[in-house]
Amino acid sequence: HWFTNNISNKLILKDYTFTKKSGIHGGVALLVASGDIVFEAMRGVEELSIESHLEMCAVKLPRYEIQIIGAYGPPSGNMQCFLSQMDYSLTCHQTA
């Protein structure tokens, strides 16, 4: 795959978190300008991604009780697989 240690050291920016280092195409990004916004990466979301069908990342804003999920489905992916996994993912991350 394209992500080598040599490349990763050049890509990682100060105060940024990079969570997915595998795969060869596509992906999704979620940027939070964190001046006074307290946020945390939602772990476990990346594991719900299915290579070539659904890529996901997410953050939680505790002060506002909000979860933000970024999702991408490549045009060549299986739409039924995308919808089914997206439904499952949203069910797993519901808040009260």
PDB file of C-alpha atoms in Angstrom:
ATOM      1  CA  HIS A   1       0.000   0.000   0.000  1.00  0.00           C
ATOM      2  CA  TRP A   2       1.107   3.621  -0.525  1.00  0.00           C
ATOM      3  CA  PHE A   3       1.525   4.762   3.100  1.00  0.00           C
ATOM      4  CA  THR A   4       5.120   4.100   4.131  1.00  0.00           C
ATOM      5  CA  ASN A   5       6.836   5.300   7.324  1.00  0.00           C
ATOM      6  CA  ASN A   6       8.885   7.732   5.247  1.00  0.00           C
ATOM      7  CA  ILE A   7       5.725   9.298   3.817  1.00  0.00           C
ATOM      8  CA  SER A   8       3.846   9.245   7.132  1.00  0.00           C
ATOM      9  CA  ASN A   9       6.517  11.363   8.832  1.00  0.00           C
ATOM     10  CA  LYS A  10       6.107  14.018   6.130  1.00  0.00           C
ATOM     11  CA  LEU A  11       2.293  13.958   6.146  1.00  0.00           C
ATOM     12  CA  ILE A  12       1.601  14.210   9.863  1.00  0.00           C
ATOM     13  CA  LEU A  13       1.117  17.847  10.823  1.00  0.00           C
ATOM     14  CA  LYS A  14       1.541  19.311  14.296  1.00  0.00           C
ATOM     15  CA  ASP A  15      -1.715  19.157  16.316  1.00  0.00           C
ATOM     16  CA  TYR A  16      -3.399  16.860  13.756  1.00  0.00           C
ATOM     17  CA  THR A  17      -4.448  13.249  14.181  1.00  0.00           C
ATOM     18  CA  PHE A  18      -4.221  10.777  11.316  1.00  0.00           C
ATOM     19  CA  THR A  19      -6.154   7.596  11.998  1.00  0.00           C
ATOM     20  CA  LYS A  20      -6.130   5.479   8.842  1.00  0.00           C
ATOM     21  CA  LYS A  21      -2.875   4.330   7.349  1.00  0.00           C
ATOM     22  CA  SER A  22      -4.096   1.401   5.264  1.00  0.00           C
ATOM     23  CA  GLY A  23      -5.898   1.135   1.955  1.00  0.00           C
ATOM     24  CA  ILE A  24      -4.968   2.362  -1.473  1.00  0.00           C
ATOM     25  CA  HIS A  25      -7.693   4.728  -2.702  1.00  0.00           C
ATOM     26  CA  GLY A  26     -10.288   7.200  -1.487  1.00  0.00           C
ATOM     27  CA  GLY A  27     -11.035   8.049   2.076  1.00  0.00           C
ATOM     28  CA  VAL A  28     -12.678  10.684   4.178  1.00  0.00           C
ATOM     29  CA  ALA A  29     -11.406  13.615   6.214  1.00  0.00           C
ATOM     30  CA  LEU A  30     -12.859  15.545   9.110  1.00  0.00           C
ATOM     31  CA  LEU A  31     -11.180  18.774  10.203  1.00  0.00           C
ATOM     32  CA  VAL A  32     -12.070  20.591  13.409  1.00  0.00           C
ATOM     33  CA  ALA A  33     -10.751  24.109  14.003  1.00  0.00           C
ATOM     34  CA  SER A  34     -10.101  23.686  17.688  1.00  0.00           C
ATOM     35  CA  GLY A  35      -9.702  27.237  18.987  1.00  0.00           C
ATOM     36  CA  ASP A  36     -12.040  26.804  21.950  1.00  0.00           C
ATOM     37  CA  ILE A  37     -13.861  23.733  20.668  1.00  0.00           C
ATOM     38  CA  VAL A  38     -13.160  20.699  22.825  1.00  0.00           C
ATOM     39  CA  PHE A  39     -13.420  17.521  20.768  1.00  0.00           C
ATOM     40  CA  GLU A  40     -12.262  13.939  20.812  1.00  0.00           C
ATOM     41  CA  ALA A  41     -11.879  11.413  18.026  1.00  0.00           C
ATOM     42  CA  MET A  42     -14.490   8.679  18.247  1.00  0.00           C
ATOM     43  CA  ARG A  43     -12.505   5.459  18.323  1.00  0.00           C
ATOM     44  CA  GLY A  44     -13.949   2.377  16.728  1.00  0.00           C
ATOM     45  CA  VAL A  45     -15.574   4.224  13.845  1.00  0.00           C
ATOM     46  CA  GLU A  46     -12.731   3.459  11.428  1.00  0.00           C
ATOM     47  CA  GLU A  47     -13.239  -0.245  12.100  1.00  0.00           C
ATOM     48  CA  LEU A  48     -16.799   0.091  10.779  1.00  0.00           C
ATOM     49  CA  SER A  49     -15.422   1.181   7.393  1.00  0.00           C
ATOM     50  CA  ILE A  50     -15.468  -1.376   4.588  1.00  0.00           C
ATOM     51  CA  GLU A  51     -12.654  -0.889   2.071  1.00  0.00           C
ATOM     52  CA  SER A  52     -13.980   0.266  -1.334  1.00  0.00           C
ATOM     53  CA  HIS A  53     -17.570   0.631  -0.039  1.00  0.00           C
ATOM     54  CA  LEU A  54     -17.678   2.934   3.017  1.00  0.00           C
ATOM     55  CA  GLU A  55     -14.984   5.062   4.654  1.00  0.00           C
ATOM     56  CA  MET A  56     -15.799   6.780   7.967  1.00  0.00           C
ATOM     57  CA  CYS A  57     -14.283   8.981  10.647  1.00  0.00           C
ATOM     58  CA  ALA A  58     -15.942  10.826  13.536  1.00  0.00           C
ATOM     59  CA  VAL A  59     -15.485  13.281  16.382  1.00  0.00           C
ATOM     60  CA  LYS A  60     -17.476  13.976  19.523  1.00  0.00           C
ATOM     61  CA  LEU A  61     -18.095  17.508  20.864  1.00  0.00           C
ATOM     62  CA  PRO A  62     -18.848  16.811  24.545  1.00  0.00           C
ATOM     63  CA  ARG A  63     -19.842  20.379  25.437  1.00  0.00           C
ATOM     64  CA  TYR A  64     -22.581  20.347  22.808  1.00  0.00           C
ATOM     65  CA  GLU A  65     -23.442  16.629  23.092  1.00  0.00           C
ATOM     66  CA  ILE A  66     -22.891  16.276  19.342  1.00  0.00           C
ATOM     67  CA  GLN A  67     -21.261  13.560  17.274  1.00  0.00           C
ATOM     68  CA  ILE A  68     -20.073  14.435  13.761  1.00  0.00           C
ATOM     69  CA  ILE A  69     -19.500  11.570  11.357  1.00  0.00           C
ATOM     70  CA  GLY A  70     -17.823  11.968   7.973  1.00  0.00           C
ATOM     71  CA  ALA A  71     -18.659   9.231   5.490  1.00  0.00           C
ATOM     72  CA  TYR A  72     -17.645   8.543   1.893  1.00  0.00           C
ATOM     73  CA  GLY A  73     -18.897   5.918  -0.516  1.00  0.00           C
ATOM     74  CA  PRO A  74     -16.827   5.613  -3.702  1.00  0.00           C
ATOM     75  CA  PRO A  75     -18.782   5.489  -6.981  1.00  0.00           C
ATOM     76  CA  SER A  76     -17.425   1.992  -7.674  1.00  0.00           C
ATOM     77  CA  GLY A  77     -18.638   0.673  -4.294  1.00  0.00           C
ATOM     78  CA  ASN A  78     -21.718  -1.431  -3.633  1.00  0.00           C
ATOM     79  CA  MET A  79     -24.581   0.901  -2.646  1.00  0.00           C
ATOM     80  CA  GLN A  80     -26.450  -1.777  -0.670  1.00  0.00           C
ATOM     81  CA  CYS A  81     -23.289  -2.548   1.307  1.00  0.00           C
ATOM     82  CA  PHE A  82     -22.800   1.200   1.932  1.00  0.00           C
ATOM     83  CA  LEU A  83     -26.388   1.741   3.134  1.00  0.00           C
ATOM     84  CA  SER A  84     -26.456  -1.374   5.297  1.00  0.00           C
ATOM     85  CA  GLN A  85     -23.146  -0.578   7.022  1.00  0.00           C
ATOM     86  CA  MET A  86     -24.069   3.104   7.398  1.00  0.00           C
ATOM     87  CA  ASP A  87     -27.351   2.123   9.078  1.00  0.00           C
ATOM     88  CA  TYR A  88     -25.500  -0.254  11.405  1.00  0.00           C
ATOM     89  CA  SER A  89     -22.865   2.399  12.184  1.00  0.00           C
ATOM     90  CA  LEU A  90     -25.433   5.061  13.036  1.00  0.00           C
ATOM     91  CA  THR A  91     -27.311   2.617  15.260  1.00  0.00           C
ATOM     92  CA  CYS A  92     -24.075   1.811  17.121  1.00  0.00           C
ATOM     93  CA  HIS A  93     -23.380   5.500  17.787  1.00  0.00           C
ATOM     94  CA  GLN A  94     -26.802   6.781  18.827  1.00  0.00           C
ATOM     95  CA  THR A  95     -26.881   9.059  21.843  1.00  0.00           C
ATOM     96  CA  ALA A  96     -29.620   9.242  24.464  1.00  0.00           C
TER      97      ALA A  96
END
